[in-house]
Amino acid sequence: MTARGVTKAFGGVRALDSVDFEADWGEVHALLGENGAGKTTLCNILAGIYRADSGDIAVGGARRELRNPAQAIEAGIGMVHQHFRLVEPMTVAENIHLGWPETPGVVTQRALIDRTRRFMDEIGLHVDPTAKIWQLSVGEQQRVEILRVLARGARVLILDEPTAVLTAPEAEDLFKVMRSLAAAGLTVIFISHKLNEVLEVSDRLTVLRNGVREITRPSAGATAQELARLMTGEERELEVEHRVVTGEASLDLRGVSARNDRGIGALHEVDLTVRAGEIMGIAGVSGNGQTELAEVICSLRPAQSGSITLNGTDITDFSVRAIANMGVGHIPEDRIGVGMVLSAPVKDNAVLHNYWTGEFSRGVSLDRARVISFAKRLVELARVQTRSVFAAAGQLSGGNQQRLVARREALVGDRALVAAHPTRGLDVNAAQEVRATILEKRDHGCAVLMISDDLDEIMLMSDRIAVMYEGRVMGVFDAADADRERIGLLMGGHEPALAAAP
Amino acid sequence: MISAQVLALIDNAFLSLVGSAIPASTVVLLAATGAMLGERVGVLNLGQEGLIGVGAVYAVIAVLSWGITSPWLALLIGMAAAALAGLIFAVAVVVFRANQVLVGLALALGGVGLSNQLGTNRNGTPIQNTFQEVSLGGSFEDGSVLEAFLFHDPIVYLAYIAMPVALWFLLFRTRHGMNMRAVGENPAAADAVGVSVMRSRLGYTVLGAALSGAGGAYMVLSFTPTWSPDIARGRGWVALAVVIFAGWRPGWVVAGALLYGSMISLDTTAQARGWELPFFGPSDLSFFLSMLPYVVTLIAILIPAGAAKIGRRVRATAAPGALAIPYWREER
């Protein structure tokens, strides 16, 4: 499959600039790049979802016109999106046959299930065809998507960030599937920005940057550093000096337990101390209580037992607002749902915490001029790119939203800052800016609790590291003697033999 | 032997109830099926009360002013009028993505108002060419069990037997029906595999409105058979309740419509026989009975919710996932 000179612009901005791309039969081809580099745009053009402004696409040597997904399927190109398009209350068999002209006009569950079993045997991928989608794990749902595309005769399979939603063992299974499909002669194209998995699974790789192809090369022999440089185009290493801080605890948790949304225990007797002027990194695989930890500190979730103190004051049962007033900032994991009001203008989002204080209001009325001038200052400080402070927050790009929230919370958090996955989903440059903001807070004597499932980020930023597993703190290390392997084992719930020995 | 006498009495009351409940429930059944069709593709049409009115008044106009003598043709005209009203609704909520609840309420109020206005000069004028009852097998004595079940007009047979079977087959045994259900559950998923969300939503909303209009036309062409103001008398709202009670399944809609139709007939029977509510009086019984359909609906909604509370999942009766939610393809 080859693409020549593909160009696509959105509203005057070039997303792809005359990109050449080719993938061979029987290979796993990785497509690498930062957010906005054009990976997804290129794949959407191949899958017939967007139309290229110019350029040719050929499959098996024959030039193809791809105006819609149906034509792409006809040409043998199928795509599995990052967000699944499955109908939850329907069965696997029904989902595979949805909207497919080859589905018989009159159908029974049994006929659909039989057909589905046949496809599964042919393709060599298995999911219970009678199960309803909502009963399946994410990994199984992804398999249904892949089956649906392959059953329709796709010879080129495109996977958009397939591992973003998978657990590590599920990702391993997926890699096996990708390899076996390639071994059967199909072309597998997968989008990723995780360098390690690209090097692990792909035969060749293509790096895109700012809509331009940087390189296509065999994966063997490539190094992560080299690829990172190609993706970002420049070497931008953040120099972080780790500190050893002694002295009084600023944020102190003693025996804190809490439940998750389903009412099951998520935190068990957590003891944790964060001192003023240090970054305490929380390492762990997502879903081991980190989210609940951040919420309990900010009072968004009640503690079942235990106490939380800030500079000696017990804040366990304080209201959300009282805790913010004490000087605790919170960069939430879900910045769109929790961090801001998307339909409200940037200026209102800038003062969400303190619009009611004397600084911004007189009696019941808001002081518009002050709100606007504050918002302008915040936008400048956070380097948010926006038309004006009157634009709706929802119109900002993800990176700009995150910069705005991070800076706002940094201003609120004089004493402590809780940062949950502060750089998740950001490209390298935006991530560096958010990290710089957090480091600046630390240097001003703020106690920072930083949660991330990216161990590299934890190792880079933290002065001390706590590892969480199943709602418990497995161990706390100074940055100086933090050992990657040991932390990795603790994250997986393994008590390393080293630790057990005297 | 008390039993024979008591049985005869029960039998008698039961038969008169069934005999009147079946045709009385037909209106609710047609409107509920129409509403269910729309809801299956994700469009909530609260305008049933108005659609029944529009269907009824145009059937009356067709007969009294345009000189249509065939009840079938009058029925089709009533359906077409309601379909047109449904098309306006559908364009507003599907193409322009207006709020379905607000536009639906406007259709309910507007449809009732329009039909009352058009019907003013025709109040109480009897309609001569009505649907005639036909036997579904042999002849029987007056007041027998067989008569109560097997002696009705053709619309009753169509609505109770042909329509539910056909719709069940369409929804659960055809590729088209599967795609249709997907549109109601997750339009983005349906769109991604090439099902036209807009076409199914427009089509089934309009078809559903036509069925609701058929319910109204049936009222004046068989059941009442004359125009009177506010002709639907809450049957449109009851129909919406039936859809929920039935869990969006065609067969259950029949059962629900019969149950709810019986409650309405019970009111008439009770008044005719002078039944009273203990401690209250005859008029209170009437109020109580007209309240009953909604109380039953509330209970029907609370049963799955209660089951979920004690840890059982009752998914079969859950509403379509995208009910009343407009859809547009996310574009960059």
PDB file of N, CA and C in Angstrom, chain A residues 150-223:
ATOM      1  N   LEU A 150     -11.743  -7.133   9.845  1.00  0.00           N
ATOM      2  CA  LEU A 150     -11.153  -8.211   9.054  1.00  0.00           C
ATOM      3  C   LEU A 150     -12.218  -9.051   8.366  1.00  0.00           C
ATOM      4  N   ALA A 151     -13.362  -9.261   9.050  1.00  0.00           N
ATOM      5  CA  ALA A 151     -14.437 -10.062   8.458  1.00  0.00           C
ATOM      6  C   ALA A 151     -14.916  -9.417   7.160  1.00  0.00           C
ATOM      7  N   ARG A 152     -14.822  -8.095   7.088  1.00  0.00           N
ATOM      8  CA  ARG A 152     -15.254  -7.396   5.875  1.00  0.00           C
ATOM      9  C   ARG A 152     -14.176  -7.396   4.794  1.00  0.00           C
ATOM     10  N   GLY A 153     -13.141  -8.169   5.018  1.00  0.00           N
ATOM     11  CA  GLY A 153     -12.163  -8.364   3.959  1.00  0.00           C
ATOM     12  C   GLY A 153     -11.022  -7.365   3.942  1.00  0.00           C
ATOM     13  N   ALA A 154     -10.774  -6.687   5.066  1.00  0.00           N
ATOM     14  CA  ALA A 154      -9.660  -5.740   5.074  1.00  0.00           C
ATOM     15  C   ALA A 154      -8.340  -6.486   4.962  1.00  0.00           C
ATOM     16  N   ARG A 155      -7.443  -5.956   4.116  1.00  0.00           N
ATOM     17  CA  ARG A 155      -6.103  -6.525   3.994  1.00  0.00           C
ATOM     18  C   ARG A 155      -5.091  -5.591   4.642  1.00  0.00           C
ATOM     19  N   VAL A 156      -5.521  -4.358   4.844  1.00  0.00           N
ATOM     20  CA  VAL A 156      -4.682  -3.379   5.534  1.00  0.00           C
ATOM     21  C   VAL A 156      -5.435  -2.971   6.791  1.00  0.00           C
ATOM     22  N   LEU A 157      -4.869  -3.257   7.954  1.00  0.00           N
ATOM     23  CA  LEU A 157      -5.536  -2.964   9.219  1.00  0.00           C
ATOM     24  C   LEU A 157      -4.830  -1.786   9.891  1.00  0.00           C
ATOM     25  N   ILE A 158      -5.597  -0.729  10.176  1.00  0.00           N
ATOM     26  CA  ILE A 158      -5.018   0.442  10.830  1.00  0.00           C
ATOM     27  C   ILE A 158      -5.518   0.497  12.268  1.00  0.00           C
ATOM     28  N   LEU A 159      -4.611   0.600  13.224  1.00  0.00           N
ATOM     29  CA  LEU A 159      -4.990   0.670  14.638  1.00  0.00           C
ATOM     30  C   LEU A 159      -4.549   2.024  15.184  1.00  0.00           C
ATOM     31  N   ASP A 160      -5.516   2.811  15.683  1.00  0.00           N
ATOM     32  CA  ASP A 160      -5.203   4.150  16.197  1.00  0.00           C
ATOM     33  C   ASP A 160      -4.954   4.073  17.700  1.00  0.00           C
ATOM     34  N   GLU A 161      -3.729   4.265  18.113  1.00  0.00           N
ATOM     35  CA  GLU A 161      -3.307   4.186  19.517  1.00  0.00           C
ATOM     36  C   GLU A 161      -3.976   3.024  20.242  1.00  0.00           C
ATOM     37  N   PRO A 162      -3.737   1.806  19.759  1.00  0.00           N
ATOM     38  CA  PRO A 162      -4.493   0.666  20.288  1.00  0.00           C
ATOM     39  C   PRO A 162      -4.167   0.336  21.734  1.00  0.00           C
ATOM     40  N   THR A 163      -2.997   0.716  22.215  1.00  0.00           N
ATOM     41  CA  THR A 163      -2.627   0.292  23.569  1.00  0.00           C
ATOM     42  C   THR A 163      -2.998   1.327  24.624  1.00  0.00           C
ATOM     43  N   ALA A 164      -3.535   2.485  24.186  1.00  0.00           N
ATOM     44  CA  ALA A 164      -3.815   3.557  25.147  1.00  0.00           C
ATOM     45  C   ALA A 164      -4.792   3.110  26.227  1.00  0.00           C
ATOM     46  N   VAL A 165      -5.703   2.187  25.867  1.00  0.00           N
ATOM     47  CA  VAL A 165      -6.742   1.800  26.819  1.00  0.00           C
ATOM     48  C   VAL A 165      -6.506   0.421  27.425  1.00  0.00           C
ATOM     49  N   LEU A 166      -5.385  -0.210  27.056  1.00  0.00           N
ATOM     50  CA  LEU A 166      -5.174  -1.600  27.481  1.00  0.00           C
ATOM     51  C   LEU A 166      -4.263  -1.711  28.694  1.00  0.00           C
ATOM     52  N   THR A 167      -4.452  -2.772  29.462  1.00  0.00           N
ATOM     53  CA  THR A 167      -3.501  -3.098  30.515  1.00  0.00           C
ATOM     54  C   THR A 167      -2.293  -3.755  29.860  1.00  0.00           C
ATOM     55  N   ALA A 168      -1.203  -3.871  30.608  1.00  0.00           N
ATOM     56  CA  ALA A 168       0.031  -4.413  30.023  1.00  0.00           C
ATOM     57  C   ALA A 168      -0.159  -5.821  29.444  1.00  0.00           C
ATOM     58  N   PRO A 169      -0.787  -6.755  30.181  1.00  0.00           N
ATOM     59  CA  PRO A 169      -0.966  -8.092  29.576  1.00  0.00           C
ATOM     60  C   PRO A 169      -1.877  -8.062  28.345  1.00  0.00           C
ATOM     61  N   GLU A 170      -2.903  -7.201  28.354  1.00  0.00           N
ATOM     62  CA  GLU A 170      -3.773  -7.098  27.190  1.00  0.00           C
ATOM     63  C   GLU A 170      -2.991  -6.573  25.989  1.00  0.00           C
ATOM     64  N   ALA A 171      -2.083  -5.624  26.245  1.00  0.00           N
ATOM     65  CA  ALA A 171      -1.264  -5.080  25.167  1.00  0.00           C
ATOM     66  C   ALA A 171      -0.370  -6.172  24.595  1.00  0.00           C
ATOM     67  N   GLU A 172       0.170  -7.019  25.468  1.00  0.00           N
ATOM     68  CA  GLU A 172       1.015  -8.114  24.991  1.00  0.00           C
ATOM     69  C   GLU A 172       0.227  -9.042  24.070  1.00  0.00           C
ATOM     70  N   ASP A 173      -1.029  -9.331  24.484  1.00  0.00           N
ATOM     71  CA  ASP A 173      -1.880 -10.179  23.644  1.00  0.00           C
ATOM     72  C   ASP A 173      -2.102  -9.531  22.285  1.00  0.00           C
ATOM     73  N   LEU A 174      -2.361  -8.224  22.325  1.00  0.00           N
ATOM     74  CA  LEU A 174      -2.610  -7.510  21.071  1.00  0.00           C
ATOM     75  C   LEU A 174      -1.385  -7.593  20.158  1.00  0.00           C
ATOM     76  N   PHE A 175      -0.207  -7.440  20.750  1.00  0.00           N
ATOM     77  CA  PHE A 175       1.015  -7.495  19.931  1.00  0.00           C
ATOM     78  C   PHE A 175       1.135  -8.860  19.253  1.00  0.00           C
ATOM     79  N   LYS A 176       0.760  -9.919  20.000  1.00  0.00           N
ATOM     80  CA  LYS A 176       0.815 -11.257  19.405  1.00  0.00           C
ATOM     81  C   LYS A 176      -0.136 -11.333  18.211  1.00  0.00           C
ATOM     82  N   VAL A 177      -1.350 -10.768  18.397  1.00  0.00           N
ATOM     83  CA  VAL A 177      -2.335 -10.772  17.315  1.00  0.00           C
ATOM     84  C   VAL A 177      -1.780 -10.022  16.108  1.00  0.00           C
ATOM     85  N   MET A 178      -1.177  -8.857  16.354  1.00  0.00           N
ATOM     86  CA  MET A 178      -0.637  -8.057  15.257  1.00  0.00           C
ATOM     87  C   MET A 178       0.433  -8.828  14.501  1.00  0.00           C
ATOM     88  N   ARG A 179       1.292  -9.509  15.265  1.00  0.00           N
ATOM     89  CA  ARG A 179       2.367 -10.269  14.617  1.00  0.00           C
ATOM     90  C   ARG A 179       1.793 -11.409  13.771  1.00  0.00           C
ATOM     91  N   SER A 180       0.760 -12.080  14.328  1.00  0.00           N
ATOM     92  CA  SER A 180       0.248 -13.238  13.582  1.00  0.00           C
ATOM     93  C   SER A 180      -0.519 -12.773  12.341  1.00  0.00           C
ATOM     94  N   LEU A 181      -1.183 -11.627  12.410  1.00  0.00           N
ATOM     95  CA  LEU A 181      -1.863 -11.108  11.222  1.00  0.00           C
ATOM     96  C   LEU A 181      -0.846 -10.751  10.149  1.00  0.00           C
ATOM     97  N   ALA A 182       0.239 -10.135  10.573  1.00  0.00           N
ATOM     98  CA  ALA A 182       1.285  -9.785   9.615  1.00  0.00           C
ATOM     99  C   ALA A 182       1.891 -11.053   9.011  1.00  0.00           C
ATOM    100  N   ALA A 183       2.059 -12.070   9.865  1.00  0.00           N
ATOM    101  CA  ALA A 183       2.606 -13.334   9.372  1.00  0.00           C
ATOM    102  C   ALA A 183       1.684 -13.957   8.336  1.00  0.00           C
ATOM    103  N   ALA A 184       0.379 -13.678   8.455  1.00  0.00           N
ATOM    104  CA  ALA A 184      -0.586 -14.207   7.485  1.00  0.00           C
ATOM    105  C   ALA A 184      -0.633 -13.355   6.222  1.00  0.00           C
ATOM    106  N   GLY A 185       0.224 -12.341   6.122  1.00  0.00           N
ATOM    107  CA  GLY A 185       0.329 -11.575   4.887  1.00  0.00           C
ATOM    108  C   GLY A 185      -0.402 -10.244   4.888  1.00  0.00           C
ATOM    109  N   LEU A 186      -1.056  -9.895   5.989  1.00  0.00           N
ATOM    110  CA  LEU A 186      -1.752  -8.610   6.039  1.00  0.00           C
ATOM    111  C   LEU A 186      -0.768  -7.483   6.371  1.00  0.00           C
ATOM    112  N   THR A 187      -1.213  -6.260   6.103  1.00  0.00           N
ATOM    113  CA  THR A 187      -0.437  -5.106   6.531  1.00  0.00           C
ATOM    114  C   THR A 187      -1.086  -4.536   7.782  1.00  0.00           C
ATOM    115  N   VAL A 188      -0.303  -4.379   8.832  1.00  0.00           N
ATOM    116  CA  VAL A 188      -0.826  -3.783  10.059  1.00  0.00           C
ATOM    117  C   VAL A 188      -0.116  -2.456  10.277  1.00  0.00           C
ATOM    118  N   ILE A 189      -0.911  -1.372  10.308  1.00  0.00           N
ATOM    119  CA  ILE A 189      -0.339  -0.049  10.565  1.00  0.00           C
ATOM    120  C   ILE A 189      -0.810   0.367  11.938  1.00  0.00           C
ATOM    121  N   PHE A 190       0.126   0.732  12.823  1.00  0.00           N
ATOM    122  CA  PHE A 190      -0.396   1.181  14.107  1.00  0.00           C
ATOM    123  C   PHE A 190       0.244   2.474  14.561  1.00  0.00           C
ATOM    124  N   ILE A 191      -0.634   3.305  15.124  1.00  0.00           N
ATOM    125  CA  ILE A 191      -0.240   4.633  15.570  1.00  0.00           C
ATOM    126  C   ILE A 191       0.149   4.546  17.034  1.00  0.00           C
ATOM    127  N   SER A 192       1.212   5.214  17.395  1.00  0.00           N
ATOM    128  CA  SER A 192       1.597   5.187  18.797  1.00  0.00           C
ATOM    129  C   SER A 192       2.512   6.357  19.084  1.00  0.00           C
ATOM    130  N   HIS A 193       2.592   6.754  20.343  1.00  0.00           N
ATOM    131  CA  HIS A 193       3.717   7.605  20.695  1.00  0.00           C
ATOM    132  C   HIS A 193       4.520   6.985  21.837  1.00  0.00           C
ATOM    133  N   LYS A 194       4.244   5.690  22.072  1.00  0.00           N
ATOM    134  CA  LYS A 194       5.057   4.993  23.062  1.00  0.00           C
ATOM    135  C   LYS A 194       6.224   4.312  22.340  1.00  0.00           C
ATOM    136  N   LEU A 195       7.410   4.817  22.575  1.00  0.00           N
ATOM    137  CA  LEU A 195       8.565   4.379  21.802  1.00  0.00           C
ATOM    138  C   LEU A 195       8.905   2.920  22.059  1.00  0.00           C
ATOM    139  N   ASN A 196       8.785   2.496  23.317  1.00  0.00           N
ATOM    140  CA  ASN A 196       9.199   1.135  23.638  1.00  0.00           C
ATOM    141  C   ASN A 196       8.365   0.100  22.906  1.00  0.00           C
ATOM    142  N   GLU A 197       7.048   0.330  22.873  1.00  0.00           N
ATOM    143  CA  GLU A 197       6.215  -0.681  22.221  1.00  0.00           C
ATOM    144  C   GLU A 197       6.424  -0.659  20.715  1.00  0.00           C
ATOM    145  N   VAL A 198       6.709   0.505  20.172  1.00  0.00           N
ATOM    146  CA  VAL A 198       6.995   0.581  18.740  1.00  0.00           C
ATOM    147  C   VAL A 198       8.219  -0.257  18.407  1.00  0.00           C
ATOM    148  N   LEU A 199       9.257  -0.091  19.217  1.00  0.00           N
ATOM    149  CA  LEU A 199      10.490  -0.837  18.956  1.00  0.00           C
ATOM    150  C   LEU A 199      10.268  -2.328  19.149  1.00  0.00           C
ATOM    151  N   GLU A 200       9.363  -2.677  20.080  1.00  0.00           N
ATOM    152  CA  GLU A 200       9.130  -4.079  20.391  1.00  0.00           C
ATOM    153  C   GLU A 200       8.393  -4.795  19.262  1.00  0.00           C
ATOM    154  N   VAL A 201       7.372  -4.137  18.698  1.00  0.00           N
ATOM    155  CA  VAL A 201       6.449  -4.894  17.861  1.00  0.00           C
ATOM    156  C   VAL A 201       6.576  -4.626  16.356  1.00  0.00           C
ATOM    157  N   SER A 202       7.134  -3.483  15.973  1.00  0.00           N
ATOM    158  CA  SER A 202       7.051  -3.142  14.550  1.00  0.00           C
ATOM    159  C   SER A 202       8.247  -3.641  13.745  1.00  0.00           C
ATOM    160  N   ASP A 203       8.013  -3.850  12.426  1.00  0.00           N
ATOM    161  CA  ASP A 203       9.099  -4.208  11.520  1.00  0.00           C
ATOM    162  C   ASP A 203       9.750  -2.955  10.969  1.00  0.00           C
ATOM    163  N   ARG A 204       8.872  -1.993  10.603  1.00  0.00           N
ATOM    164  CA  ARG A 204       9.393  -0.717  10.123  1.00  0.00           C
ATOM    165  C   ARG A 204       8.629   0.378  10.823  1.00  0.00           C
ATOM    166  N   LEU A 205       9.134   1.601  10.732  1.00  0.00           N
ATOM    167  CA  LEU A 205       8.416   2.702  11.356  1.00  0.00           C
ATOM    168  C   LEU A 205       8.573   3.962  10.522  1.00  0.00           C
ATOM    169  N   THR A 206       7.580   4.832  10.655  1.00  0.00           N
ATOM    170  CA  THR A 206       7.609   6.129   9.993  1.00  0.00           C
ATOM    171  C   THR A 206       7.366   7.187  11.058  1.00  0.00           C
ATOM    172  N   VAL A 207       8.185   8.218  11.064  1.00  0.00           N
ATOM    173  CA  VAL A 207       8.007   9.301  12.032  1.00  0.00           C
ATOM    174  C   VAL A 207       7.450  10.516  11.299  1.00  0.00           C
ATOM    175  N   LEU A 208       6.365  11.067  11.825  1.00  0.00           N
ATOM    176  CA  LEU A 208       5.801  12.306  11.280  1.00  0.00           C
ATOM    177  C   LEU A 208       6.061  13.425  12.273  1.00  0.00           C
ATOM    178  N   ARG A 209       6.345  14.603  11.755  1.00  0.00           N
ATOM    179  CA  ARG A 209       6.442  15.764  12.631  1.00  0.00           C
ATOM    180  C   ARG A 209       5.859  16.966  11.904  1.00  0.00           C
ATOM    181  N   ASN A 210       4.930  17.641  12.555  1.00  0.00           N
ATOM    182  CA  ASN A 210       4.266  18.811  11.971  1.00  0.00           C
ATOM    183  C   ASN A 210       3.768  18.554  10.549  1.00  0.00           C
ATOM    184  N   GLY A 211       3.200  17.386  10.343  1.00  0.00           N
ATOM    185  CA  GLY A 211       2.607  17.093   9.038  1.00  0.00           C
ATOM    186  C   GLY A 211       3.602  16.741   7.949  1.00  0.00           C
ATOM    187  N   VAL A 212       4.851  16.487   8.321  1.00  0.00           N
ATOM    188  CA  VAL A 212       5.874  16.151   7.332  1.00  0.00           C
ATOM    189  C   VAL A 212       6.521  14.834   7.747  1.00  0.00           C
ATOM    190  N   ARG A 213       6.834  13.984   6.747  1.00  0.00           N
ATOM    191  CA  ARG A 213       7.507  12.746   7.099  1.00  0.00           C
ATOM    192  C   ARG A 213       8.964  13.019   7.386  1.00  0.00           C
ATOM    193  N   GLU A 214       9.431  12.551   8.535  1.00  0.00           N
ATOM    194  CA  GLU A 214      10.819  12.736   8.919  1.00  0.00           C
ATOM    195  C   GLU A 214      11.664  11.590   8.405  1.00  0.00           C
ATOM    196  N   ILE A 215      11.154  10.356   8.584  1.00  0.00           N
ATOM    197  CA  ILE A 215      11.957   9.195   8.229  1.00  0.00           C
ATOM    198  C   ILE A 215      11.068   7.961   8.137  1.00  0.00           C
ATOM    199  N   THR A 216      11.441   7.022   7.276  1.00  0.00           N
ATOM    200  CA  THR A 216      10.881   5.666   7.324  1.00  0.00           C
ATOM    201  C   THR A 216      12.069   4.736   7.348  1.00  0.00           C
ATOM    202  N   ARG A 217      12.104   3.834   8.317  1.00  0.00           N
ATOM    203  CA  ARG A 217      13.268   2.965   8.448  1.00  0.00           C
ATOM    204  C   ARG A 217      12.887   1.659   9.142  1.00  0.00           C
ATOM    205  N   PRO A 218      13.733   0.641   9.009  1.00  0.00           N
ATOM    206  CA  PRO A 218      13.466  -0.589   9.760  1.00  0.00           C
ATOM    207  C   PRO A 218      13.584  -0.297  11.254  1.00  0.00           C
ATOM    208  N   SER A 219      12.757  -0.982  12.044  1.00  0.00           N
ATOM    209  CA  SER A 219      12.775  -0.713  13.480  1.00  0.00           C
ATOM    210  C   SER A 219      14.026  -1.274  14.136  1.00  0.00           C
ATOM    211  N   ALA A 220      14.528  -2.359  13.563  1.00  0.00           N
ATOM    212  CA  ALA A 220      15.715  -2.959  14.159  1.00  0.00           C
ATOM    213  C   ALA A 220      16.859  -1.954  14.116  1.00  0.00           C
ATOM    214  N   GLY A 221      17.501  -1.777  15.240  1.00  0.00           N
ATOM    215  CA  GLY A 221      18.642  -0.869  15.286  1.00  0.00           C
ATOM    216  C   GLY A 221      18.298   0.549  15.668  1.00  0.00           C
ATOM    217  N   ALA A 222      17.006   0.888  15.688  1.00  0.00           N
ATOM    218  CA  ALA A 222      16.634   2.242  16.095  1.00  0.00           C
ATOM    219  C   ALA A 222      16.670   2.333  17.618  1.00  0.00           C
ATOM    220  N   THR A 223      16.955   3.508  18.133  1.00  0.00           N
ATOM    221  CA  THR A 223      16.943   3.675  19.581  1.00  0.00           C
ATOM    222  C   THR A 223      15.873   4.679  19.969  1.00  0.00           C
TER     223      THR A 223
END
